Coordinates of C-alpha atoms in Angstrom, one line a residue:
Chain A
X1 CA 57.8 171.0 116.7
X2 CA 59.7 173.5 117.0
X3 CA 59.0 176.3 118.8
X4 CA 55.7 176.5 117.7
X5 CA 53.3 173.8 116.9
X6 CA 51.8 170.9 118.0
X7 CA 52.6 167.2 117.0
X8 CA 49.6 164.5 117.5
X9 CA 49.0 160.7 116.8
X10 CA 46.7 158.4 118.6
X11 CA 48.9 156.0 118.8
X12 CA 52.4 157.6 119.8
X13 CA 54.7 159.1 118.3
X14 CA 57.0 158.4 116.6
X15 CA 60.2 160.8 117.6
X16 CA 62.2 160.2 114.5
X17 CA 59.3 161.4 112.1
X18 CA 58.2 164.0 114.5
X19 CA 61.6 165.3 114.0
X20 CA 61.8 165.3 110.3
X21 CA 59.0 165.9 109.2
X22 CA 58.3 169.3 111.7
X23 CA 57.3 171.7 109.4
X24 CA 54.0 168.8 108.1
X25 CA 53.1 168.2 111.9
X26 CA 53.5 171.5 112.8
X27 CA 50.1 173.3 111.9
X28 CA 48.0 170.2 112.3
X29 CA 46.4 170.8 115.7
X30 CA 46.5 174.4 118.1
X31 CA 47.7 173.3 121.5
X32 CA 43.7 174.1 122.3
X33 CA 42.3 171.3 120.3
X34 CA 45.2 169.1 120.6
X35 CA 44.5 169.4 124.8
X36 CA 40.7 169.7 124.3
X37 CA 40.3 166.3 121.9
X38 CA 42.7 164.2 121.7
X39 CA 43.8 160.8 123.9
X40 CA 45.9 161.6 127.2
X41 CA 46.9 160.6 130.9
X42 CA 48.4 164.3 131.9
X43 CA 48.6 168.0 129.8
X44 CA 52.6 169.2 131.0
X45 CA 52.2 173.2 129.9
X46 CA 55.3 174.1 129.1
X47 CA 54.6 177.4 126.8
X48 CA 56.8 180.3 128.2
X49 CA 55.7 183.0 131.0
X50 CA 53.8 186.1 129.2
X51 CA 53.6 188.3 131.7
X52 CA 51.4 191.5 129.6
X53 CA 49.0 188.6 129.3
X54 CA 48.2 187.6 132.6
X55 CA 48.4 184.2 131.6
X56 CA 45.6 183.9 129.6
X57 CA 47.2 181.2 127.1
X58 CA 49.0 178.9 129.7
X59 CA 45.4 178.9 131.8
X60 CA 43.0 177.9 129.3
X61 CA 45.6 175.2 128.5
X62 CA 45.5 174.2 132.0
X63 CA 41.8 174.7 132.1
X64 CA 41.3 172.9 128.9
X65 CA 43.0 169.6 130.3
X66 CA 41.7 170.0 133.9
X67 CA 38.2 170.5 132.8
X68 CA 37.7 167.1 130.9
X69 CA 39.6 165.5 133.4
X70 CA 43.3 164.4 132.7
X71 CA 45.8 165.5 134.9
X72 CA 48.0 168.8 134.3
X73 CA 51.1 169.6 135.3
X74 CA 52.5 173.1 134.8
X75 CA 56.4 174.6 134.6
X76 CA 54.2 178.0 133.4
X77 CA 53.8 179.7 136.7
X78 CA 50.9 181.9 134.8
X79 CA 48.3 179.6 135.9
X80 CA 49.1 180.0 139.8
X81 CA 50.0 183.0 140.0
X82 CA 47.0 184.8 138.2
X83 CA 44.5 181.4 138.6
X84 CA 45.5 179.1 141.7
X85 CA 41.7 179.1 142.8
X86 CA 39.6 178.7 140.3
X87 CA 42.2 175.6 138.6
X88 CA 42.7 174.1 142.0
X89 CA 39.0 174.0 142.6
X90 CA 38.6 172.6 139.3
X91 CA 41.4 169.9 139.6
X92 CA 39.4 168.8 142.8
X93 CA 35.9 168.9 141.5
X94 CA 37.0 166.5 138.7
X95 CA 39.7 164.4 141.0
X96 CA 43.0 165.2 139.0
X97 CA 46.0 166.4 140.2
X98 CA 47.3 170.1 139.5
X99 CA 51.2 170.2 140.0
X100 CA 53.4 172.7 139.7
X101 CA 57.2 171.1 141.0
X102 CA 58.6 173.8 138.3
X103 CA 57.5 176.7 138.6
X104 CA 60.2 178.4 141.2
X105 CA 63.4 176.8 142.2
X106 CA 63.6 175.0 138.9
X107 CA 63.1 170.9 139.7
X108 CA 64.3 171.6 143.4
X109 CA 61.2 170.1 145.8
X110 CA 60.1 173.9 147.0
X111 CA 55.6 172.9 146.9
X112 CA 56.6 169.1 147.2
X113 CA 58.7 169.7 150.4
X114 CA 56.1 171.6 151.8
X115 CA 52.9 169.4 151.3
X116 CA 54.8 166.6 151.8
X117 CA 57.8 166.9 154.3
X118 CA 55.6 170.0 156.8
X119 CA 52.1 168.5 157.2
X120 CA 50.7 169.3 159.9
X121 CA 52.7 173.0 160.1
X122 CA 51.4 176.8 159.0
X123 CA 53.8 178.5 156.9
X124 CA 54.1 181.7 158.6
X125 CA 55.8 183.5 156.3
X126 CA 58.7 182.2 152.6
X127 CA 61.5 184.4 151.4
X128 CA 63.9 183.5 149.0
X129 CA 66.6 185.0 146.1
X130 CA 64.5 183.1 142.9
X131 CA 65.5 185.6 140.6
X132 CA 69.5 184.8 138.6
X133 CA 69.5 187.3 136.8
X134 CA 69.5 190.1 139.3
X135 CA 71.6 188.0 141.4
X136 CA 74.6 187.6 139.0
X137 CA 74.0 191.5 138.1
X138 CA 74.8 192.2 141.9
X139 CA 77.7 190.2 142.0
X140 CA 79.0 191.9 139.7
X141 CA 78.3 195.3 140.7
X142 CA 80.2 194.8 144.1
X143 CA 83.3 193.8 142.0
X144 CA 83.0 197.7 139.8
X145 CA 80.4 197.6 136.9
X146 CA 78.2 199.6 136.6
X147 CA 74.4 197.8 136.1
X148 CA 74.1 197.9 131.6
X149 CA 78.0 195.9 131.5
X150 CA 76.4 193.9 134.6
X151 CA 73.4 193.1 132.4
X152 CA 75.6 192.9 129.6
X153 CA 77.6 189.9 131.3
X154 CA 74.5 187.9 132.2
X155 CA 73.1 187.6 128.7
X156 CA 75.7 186.7 126.7
X157 CA 75.9 183.7 130.1
X158 CA 72.4 182.9 128.9
X159 CA 70.8 184.0 131.9
X160 CA 69.0 186.7 131.6
X161 CA 66.6 187.5 128.6
X162 CA 67.3 189.7 125.1
X163 CA 65.4 192.4 127.1
X164 CA 65.7 192.1 130.7
X165 CA 63.2 194.1 132.1
X166 CA 60.9 191.2 133.8
X167 CA 63.8 190.5 135.5
X168 CA 65.5 194.0 136.7
X169 CA 62.2 195.4 137.7
X170 CA 61.0 192.8 139.2
X171 CA 58.3 191.4 137.4
X172 CA 59.7 187.5 137.5
X173 CA 60.1 187.8 141.1
X174 CA 57.0 189.1 141.9
X175 CA 55.5 186.2 139.8
X176 CA 56.7 184.1 141.7
X177 CA 55.7 185.5 144.9
X178 CA 52.3 184.9 143.5
X179 CA 52.3 181.3 143.0
X180 CA 54.1 180.8 146.5
X181 CA 51.5 182.9 148.4
X182 CA 48.7 181.7 146.8
X183 CA 49.6 178.3 147.2
X184 CA 51.1 177.9 150.5
X185 CA 50.1 181.0 152.7
X186 CA 46.5 179.8 150.9
X187 CA 46.9 183.9 149.7
X188 CA 45.0 185.3 146.2
X189 CA 47.6 187.8 145.3
X190 CA 47.8 188.3 142.1
X191 CA 51.2 189.7 140.6
X192 CA 50.5 193.6 141.0
X193 CA 49.4 193.2 144.1
X194 CA 52.3 192.3 145.2
X195 CA 55.2 194.8 145.9
X196 CA 58.5 195.7 143.3
X197 CA 61.3 197.6 143.8
X198 CA 63.1 198.0 140.6
X199 CA 67.2 197.5 140.2
X200 CA 68.0 200.5 138.2
X201 CA 67.7 202.7 140.6
X202 CA 70.8 201.0 142.4
X203 CA 74.5 202.6 141.7
X204 CA 77.7 200.5 142.2
X205 CA 78.3 203.0 144.9
X206 CA 75.4 201.7 146.8
X207 CA 76.3 198.0 146.2
X208 CA 80.1 199.2 147.9
X209 CA 78.1 201.3 150.6
X210 CA 76.8 197.6 151.5
X211 CA 80.0 195.7 151.5
X212 CA 81.5 198.4 153.6
X213 CA 78.7 197.7 156.4
X214 CA 79.3 193.8 156.2
X215 CA 76.3 193.2 154.1
X216 CA 75.6 192.4 150.2
X217 CA 72.6 193.4 148.0
X218 CA 70.3 191.0 147.6
X219 CA 67.3 190.6 145.6
X220 CA 64.5 189.1 148.7
X221 CA 61.2 187.7 148.0
X222 CA 58.7 187.8 150.7
X223 CA 55.5 186.9 151.3
X224 CA 53.7 186.9 155.0
X225 CA 50.6 186.6 156.3
X226 CA 47.8 184.7 155.6
X227 CA 44.7 183.9 153.0
X228 CA 43.0 187.5 152.4
X229 CA 45.6 189.8 154.1
X230 CA 49.2 188.3 152.4
X231 CA 51.4 190.6 151.6
X232 CA 53.7 190.1 149.4
X233 CA 57.4 192.0 148.3
X234 CA 60.0 192.4 146.2
X235 CA 62.2 194.4 147.5
X236 CA 66.6 194.7 147.4
X237 CA 68.2 194.7 150.7
X238 CA 71.3 194.2 153.1
X239 CA 71.6 190.9 154.0
X240 CA 74.3 190.3 156.7
X241 CA 77.3 188.3 155.6
X242 CA 76.9 186.2 158.3
X243 CA 72.7 185.4 156.7
X244 CA 72.8 182.3 154.4
X245 CA 70.8 184.2 151.8
X246 CA 74.3 186.4 151.4
X247 CA 76.0 183.4 150.1
X248 CA 73.7 182.3 146.9
X249 CA 75.9 183.6 144.2
X250 CA 75.5 182.4 140.1
X251 CA 72.2 180.7 139.3
X252 CA 71.9 179.9 143.0
X253 CA 69.1 179.9 145.0
X254 CA 67.3 179.7 148.2
X255 CA 64.0 179.6 150.1
X256 CA 63.0 179.9 154.0
X257 CA 59.9 178.8 155.3
X258 CA 59.4 180.2 158.7
X259 CA 56.8 177.3 159.9
X260 CA 54.5 177.5 163.7
X261 CA 55.6 174.5 164.5
X262 CA 58.8 173.1 162.9
X263 CA 60.5 176.7 163.0
X264 CA 62.2 177.6 160.0
X265 CA 63.6 175.3 157.6
X266 CA 66.0 176.7 154.7
X267 CA 66.1 175.2 151.6
X268 CA 69.5 176.2 149.1
X269 CA 69.3 175.0 145.0
X270 CA 73.9 174.5 144.3
X271 CA 74.5 175.2 140.3
X272 CA 71.6 174.3 139.3
X273 CA 71.9 173.3 135.5
X274 CA 69.0 172.3 132.7
X275 CA 68.0 168.7 134.1
X276 CA 67.3 170.5 137.3
X277 CA 64.6 171.7 135.4
X278 CA 63.8 168.9 133.9
X279 CA 64.0 167.6 136.9
X280 CA 61.2 168.9 138.0
X281 CA 58.6 167.7 135.6
X282 CA 59.6 164.1 136.3
X283 CA 59.1 164.7 140.1
X284 CA 55.3 166.1 139.6
X285 CA 55.2 162.5 137.5
X286 CA 56.6 160.2 140.1
X287 CA 54.0 162.3 142.6
X288 CA 50.9 161.8 139.8
X289 CA 51.8 157.4 140.3
X290 CA 51.8 157.8 143.3
X291 CA 55.0 157.4 144.8
Chain B
X1 CA 56.2 156.1 183.9
X2 CA 59.2 158.3 185.3
X3 CA 62.3 158.0 183.4
X4 CA 61.8 153.9 183.5
X5 CA 58.8 151.7 183.7
X6 CA 56.0 151.3 181.5
X7 CA 52.5 151.6 181.8
X8 CA 49.5 150.4 180.1
X9 CA 45.8 149.7 180.0
X10 CA 43.9 148.1 177.0
X11 CA 40.8 151.4 177.2
X12 CA 44.0 153.8 177.3
X13 CA 45.5 155.5 179.2
X14 CA 43.6 158.4 181.5
X15 CA 46.9 161.0 182.1
X16 CA 45.8 162.1 185.4
X17 CA 45.5 159.1 187.1
X18 CA 48.7 158.2 185.6
X19 CA 50.9 160.3 186.7
X20 CA 49.3 160.3 190.1
X21 CA 49.9 156.6 190.7
X22 CA 53.3 156.4 188.7
X23 CA 54.4 154.1 191.7
X24 CA 52.1 151.4 191.5
X25 CA 52.5 151.3 187.5
X26 CA 56.0 151.5 187.2
X27 CA 57.1 147.9 187.5
X28 CA 53.7 146.3 186.1
X29 CA 55.3 145.7 182.4
X30 CA 58.4 145.5 180.8
X31 CA 58.6 147.6 177.7
X32 CA 59.5 144.7 175.8
X33 CA 56.9 142.2 177.3
X34 CA 54.6 145.3 176.8
X35 CA 55.3 145.3 172.7
X36 CA 55.3 141.3 172.2
X37 CA 51.9 140.9 174.9
X38 CA 49.5 144.5 174.0
X39 CA 47.3 145.8 171.7
X40 CA 48.3 149.7 169.5
X41 CA 48.5 150.1 166.1
X42 CA 52.2 151.6 166.8
X43 CA 55.5 151.6 168.4
X44 CA 57.7 154.8 169.5
X45 CA 60.9 153.9 170.5
X46 CA 62.2 156.8 172.3
X47 CA 65.2 155.2 174.5
X48 CA 68.0 157.3 174.5
X49 CA 71.1 156.1 172.6
X50 CA 73.7 153.0 173.8
X51 CA 76.4 153.2 172.1
X52 CA 78.6 151.7 174.3
X53 CA 75.1 148.3 173.9
X54 CA 74.9 148.7 170.6
X55 CA 71.5 150.0 170.4
X56 CA 70.8 146.6 171.6
X57 CA 67.4 147.2 173.6
X58 CA 66.1 149.8 171.0
X59 CA 67.3 147.1 168.8
X60 CA 65.2 144.5 170.4
X61 CA 61.8 146.8 171.1
X62 CA 61.4 147.4 167.0
X63 CA 62.5 143.8 166.3
X64 CA 59.6 143.5 169.0
X65 CA 56.8 145.0 167.5
X66 CA 57.7 144.2 163.8
X67 CA 57.8 140.6 164.4
X68 CA 54.5 141.0 165.1
X69 CA 53.5 143.8 162.2
X70 CA 53.1 146.4 164.2
X71 CA 53.8 149.7 162.3
X72 CA 57.7 151.7 164.0
X73 CA 58.6 154.6 164.7
X74 CA 62.4 155.1 166.3
X75 CA 64.3 158.8 167.6
X76 CA 67.0 156.6 168.8
X77 CA 69.0 156.0 165.9
X78 CA 70.2 152.3 167.2
X79 CA 68.3 151.0 165.3
X80 CA 68.8 151.9 161.5
X81 CA 72.7 152.5 162.6
X82 CA 73.3 148.8 163.8
X83 CA 70.6 146.9 162.4
X84 CA 69.0 148.6 159.5
X85 CA 69.6 145.8 156.7
X86 CA 67.4 143.3 158.8
X87 CA 65.0 146.0 160.4
X88 CA 64.0 147.3 157.2
X89 CA 63.4 143.9 156.0
X90 CA 61.7 142.8 159.0
X91 CA 59.3 145.3 157.7
X92 CA 59.1 144.3 154.3
X93 CA 58.0 141.1 154.9
X94 CA 55.1 141.8 157.6
X95 CA 54.1 144.7 154.7
X96 CA 53.9 147.6 157.8
X97 CA 55.9 151.1 157.6
X98 CA 59.2 151.2 160.3
X99 CA 60.0 155.7 160.1
X100 CA 62.7 157.1 161.6
X101 CA 63.0 161.2 160.6
X102 CA 64.4 162.7 164.0
X103 CA 66.7 160.7 164.2
X104 CA 69.0 163.0 162.6
X105 CA 68.1 167.2 162.5
X106 CA 65.6 166.6 165.3
X107 CA 62.1 167.0 162.5
X108 CA 63.4 168.5 159.7
X109 CA 62.7 166.2 156.7
X110 CA 65.6 164.8 155.9
X111 CA 64.4 160.8 155.3
X112 CA 61.1 162.4 154.4
X113 CA 62.7 164.5 152.2
X114 CA 64.9 162.0 150.1
X115 CA 62.6 159.3 150.0
X116 CA 59.6 162.0 149.6
X117 CA 60.8 164.7 146.8
X118 CA 64.3 162.9 145.3
X119 CA 62.9 160.2 144.0
X120 CA 64.7 159.1 140.6
X121 CA 67.4 160.5 142.5
X122 CA 70.3 158.7 143.5
X123 CA 72.5 160.3 146.7
X124 CA 76.1 160.2 145.6
X125 CA 77.4 162.0 148.7
X126 CA 76.1 163.5 151.7
X127 CA 77.7 166.1 154.5
X128 CA 76.3 168.2 156.9
X129 CA 77.0 169.7 161.0
X130 CA 75.1 167.8 163.1
X131 CA 76.6 167.3 166.5
X132 CA 75.0 170.6 168.5
X133 CA 77.6 170.7 171.7
X134 CA 81.1 170.3 169.2
X135 CA 79.2 173.0 167.1
X136 CA 78.4 175.4 170.0
X137 CA 82.0 174.6 171.6
X138 CA 84.0 175.7 168.7
X139 CA 82.6 178.5 168.8
X140 CA 82.8 179.2 172.0
X141 CA 86.8 179.2 170.9
X142 CA 86.7 181.1 168.2
X143 CA 85.8 183.8 171.1
X144 CA 89.3 182.9 173.2
X145 CA 87.5 180.3 175.5
X146 CA 89.5 177.0 176.2
X147 CA 87.9 173.5 175.4
X148 CA 87.4 172.5 179.3
X149 CA 85.7 176.5 179.5
X150 CA 83.0 175.6 176.6
X151 CA 82.0 172.2 177.1
X152 CA 82.0 173.6 180.9
X153 CA 78.8 176.4 178.6
X154 CA 77.5 173.5 176.7
X155 CA 76.7 171.6 179.5
X156 CA 75.3 175.0 181.8
X157 CA 72.8 176.1 178.3
X158 CA 71.9 171.9 178.6
X159 CA 73.7 171.1 174.9
X160 CA 75.4 169.0 176.5
X161 CA 75.6 166.1 178.3
X162 CA 77.0 165.7 182.1
X163 CA 80.3 163.2 180.3
X164 CA 80.3 164.9 177.0
X165 CA 82.4 162.5 175.8
X166 CA 80.1 161.1 173.4
X167 CA 80.0 163.9 171.9
X168 CA 83.7 165.3 172.1
X169 CA 84.8 162.3 170.5
X170 CA 82.6 162.0 166.8
X171 CA 80.9 159.2 168.6
X172 CA 77.1 160.9 168.5
X173 CA 78.1 162.3 165.2
X174 CA 78.9 158.8 164.1
X175 CA 76.2 157.3 164.9
X176 CA 74.5 159.4 162.9
X177 CA 76.2 159.3 159.2
X178 CA 75.8 155.8 160.1
X179 CA 72.1 156.4 160.0
X180 CA 72.6 158.4 156.5
X181 CA 74.0 156.2 154.9
X182 CA 72.9 152.9 155.6
X183 CA 68.9 154.9 155.0
X184 CA 69.9 157.1 152.3
X185 CA 73.6 155.5 150.3
X186 CA 72.2 151.8 150.8
X187 CA 75.4 151.0 153.0
X188 CA 76.1 148.4 156.0
X189 CA 78.1 150.6 158.0
X190 CA 78.3 150.4 161.3
X191 CA 79.5 153.5 163.8
X192 CA 82.7 151.9 164.5
X193 CA 83.5 151.8 160.7
X194 CA 83.3 155.7 161.2
X195 CA 85.7 157.3 160.7
X196 CA 86.2 159.7 163.7
X197 CA 88.5 163.1 164.7
X198 CA 88.3 163.5 168.5
X199 CA 88.3 167.4 169.2
X200 CA 90.6 167.6 172.5
X201 CA 93.5 167.5 170.5
X202 CA 91.7 171.3 168.7
X203 CA 93.2 174.3 170.5
X204 CA 92.2 177.6 170.5
X205 CA 95.6 178.7 168.1
X206 CA 94.2 176.2 166.2
X207 CA 90.4 177.5 166.0
X208 CA 92.3 181.4 165.4
X209 CA 94.5 180.0 162.6
X210 CA 91.5 178.9 161.2
X211 CA 90.0 181.5 161.5
X212 CA 92.4 183.8 160.0
X213 CA 92.6 182.4 156.7
X214 CA 88.9 183.3 156.3
X215 CA 87.6 179.8 157.6
X216 CA 85.8 178.2 160.8
X217 CA 86.8 175.0 162.6
X218 CA 83.4 173.0 161.9
X219 CA 83.2 169.1 162.7
X220 CA 81.8 168.1 159.7
X221 CA 80.0 164.1 158.4
X222 CA 80.1 162.5 154.9
X223 CA 79.6 160.0 153.8
X224 CA 79.7 158.7 149.7
X225 CA 80.0 155.7 147.6
X226 CA 77.2 152.9 147.0
X227 CA 76.8 149.5 148.9
X228 CA 79.9 148.4 149.9
X229 CA 81.7 151.0 149.7
X230 CA 80.6 153.6 151.1
X231 CA 83.2 155.9 153.4
X232 CA 81.8 157.5 156.6
X233 CA 83.8 159.9 158.2
X234 CA 83.5 162.8 161.2
X235 CA 86.2 165.3 160.6
X236 CA 87.2 168.9 161.5
X237 CA 87.3 170.7 158.9
X238 CA 88.5 174.2 157.7
X239 CA 85.5 176.2 156.3
X240 CA 85.6 178.5 154.4
X241 CA 83.5 181.4 155.3
X242 CA 81.8 181.6 151.8
X243 CA 80.3 178.7 152.5
X244 CA 76.7 178.2 154.1
X245 CA 78.2 175.3 156.8
X246 CA 80.5 177.6 158.1
X247 CA 77.0 180.0 159.0
X248 CA 76.4 176.6 161.6
X249 CA 75.6 178.4 165.2
X250 CA 73.6 177.5 167.9
X251 CA 71.6 174.4 167.2
X252 CA 71.7 174.6 164.3
X253 CA 71.9 172.0 161.2
X254 CA 72.9 171.5 157.9
X255 CA 72.3 168.8 155.5
X256 CA 74.0 169.4 151.7
X257 CA 72.3 165.8 149.5
X258 CA 74.5 165.3 146.5
X259 CA 72.5 164.0 143.8
X260 CA 73.1 162.8 140.1
X261 CA 70.3 164.8 138.8
X262 CA 69.3 167.0 140.7
X263 CA 72.7 168.2 141.9
X264 CA 73.6 169.5 145.5
X265 CA 70.1 170.4 147.8
X266 CA 71.1 171.3 151.0
X267 CA 68.2 171.8 154.1
X268 CA 69.6 174.3 157.3
X269 CA 67.5 174.4 160.2
X270 CA 67.2 177.5 162.2
X271 CA 67.6 177.6 166.5
X272 CA 65.1 174.7 166.1
X273 CA 63.7 174.0 169.8
X274 CA 62.1 171.0 171.8
X275 CA 59.0 171.1 169.5
X276 CA 60.7 170.5 166.4
X277 CA 62.4 167.3 167.6
X278 CA 58.6 166.1 169.0
X279 CA 57.3 166.9 165.3
X280 CA 59.3 164.5 163.6
X281 CA 57.4 162.0 165.5
X282 CA 54.3 163.7 164.0
X283 CA 55.0 163.6 160.7
X284 CA 55.8 160.4 161.0
X285 CA 52.0 159.6 162.3
X286 CA 51.0 161.6 158.9
X287 CA 53.1 159.5 157.0
X288 CA 52.4 156.1 158.4
X289 CA 48.1 157.5 157.6
X290 CA 49.3 158.2 154.0
X291 CA 49.5 161.2 153.8

């Protein structure tokens, strides 16, 4: 419990006791040991994304549970960005579910929509605005703030991390592009292979020049192609004000699926909050139960 | 075959023969007789919407099939607008599926999204732009056309019917509001109980005044509340250009679901064509097969 460590009781956890005795539980078992030895129905992987480590710890948690024939829900993008194919195959082999709705667009039904509502369609392309920090920063720069001032604002609002580099350099977005491309375009595309454009070269003047042309600068995630030929990109693009992508503000996000039969379907999440993210896990639990 | 009549063969239809001998097949069986006597797995109801008749013929087709324990897919909005509760209950009683994805937003996953991807959420409100004719007419009036000229343009493009009254008076939209309210808000709301605003009182000046205020006039479908207290409306509203509803043009459509947990989720369909509508039926067939 706390921000690290684990708590386990074969008869189920008494939450009041857990909260009262955090310290005593903390070092009882490592996550890996818990996953490999305890009795459970589904493992929910909620560790934070580790980009330099290429998601290794989370991947190892997911693998430990799948190998034992346990269902897995991951909120960590790492496993599907860096190890999608082996983990998917392992889950199939063991006849269990491997779900990951929360990894992109909080709890909005991205993968559920594609897998349960677009059957028979081939997804040809995905485009999205999926990173709140850069979207907030660009909005503030439209109002005249410098990059540094806008980043500080994002930190004050709790959108950006203390070290905002993963957002500004496009890494968080690149990991999301990998996750989407691997699952929806049958790609095998690690985040390192996704072309990234940094926001650090963007000046307030550049932002205002776009506005003068009736456009907004937005960090757009893209992936298109299929299988071994998927291109993934995180680009700073000029979006005309007549495109719904230009209207995404704050912590909102948007994703356009271009498909061969149904054409273009756009999913937008407006003003999400923490319950939205939590719902992603709940919806995966529903799906496990066959709903 | 042709635009009326039926063709049936217990061993399956030879399409070349059907097309060559349309006349001979035409009067062989009424739809009702076919539904009540032939062997089939699923009835797909594709008759056109009959507003003055309150969908009676389509309702009777759906009932005939459900009573025999056959699955039903309807592309006709009438049955879920005027007879949702009895038909839903009959399908449950007989243990068969009753599906209707094509009735709103062509083949875009409206009901599939709500029923398969938003489980556990209560839908509190739905808002949409769901009628192409009125949307096209308002766009043309922005460019200076009169209502009559804009309607003629819509007819030339094949969007509007020869008698466009059902669109302009808000009837088509009201039937869609009923369908959505009944299924998603547990309402028992017939189209006659949906408040409608006619487009005939809207002048090009009124459209341009809205533009001067940074807004577009749009025909917006709304329903909110629950059970016996659902309000349904079709209104001409001023939508600010910062709202994605203002960007829906041509035959595109948009639907915002406001839910208690996931907040606001918006689904947009861009540039649909005939295959989009056809896909709605295919997706219902997939769902019947448990996909």
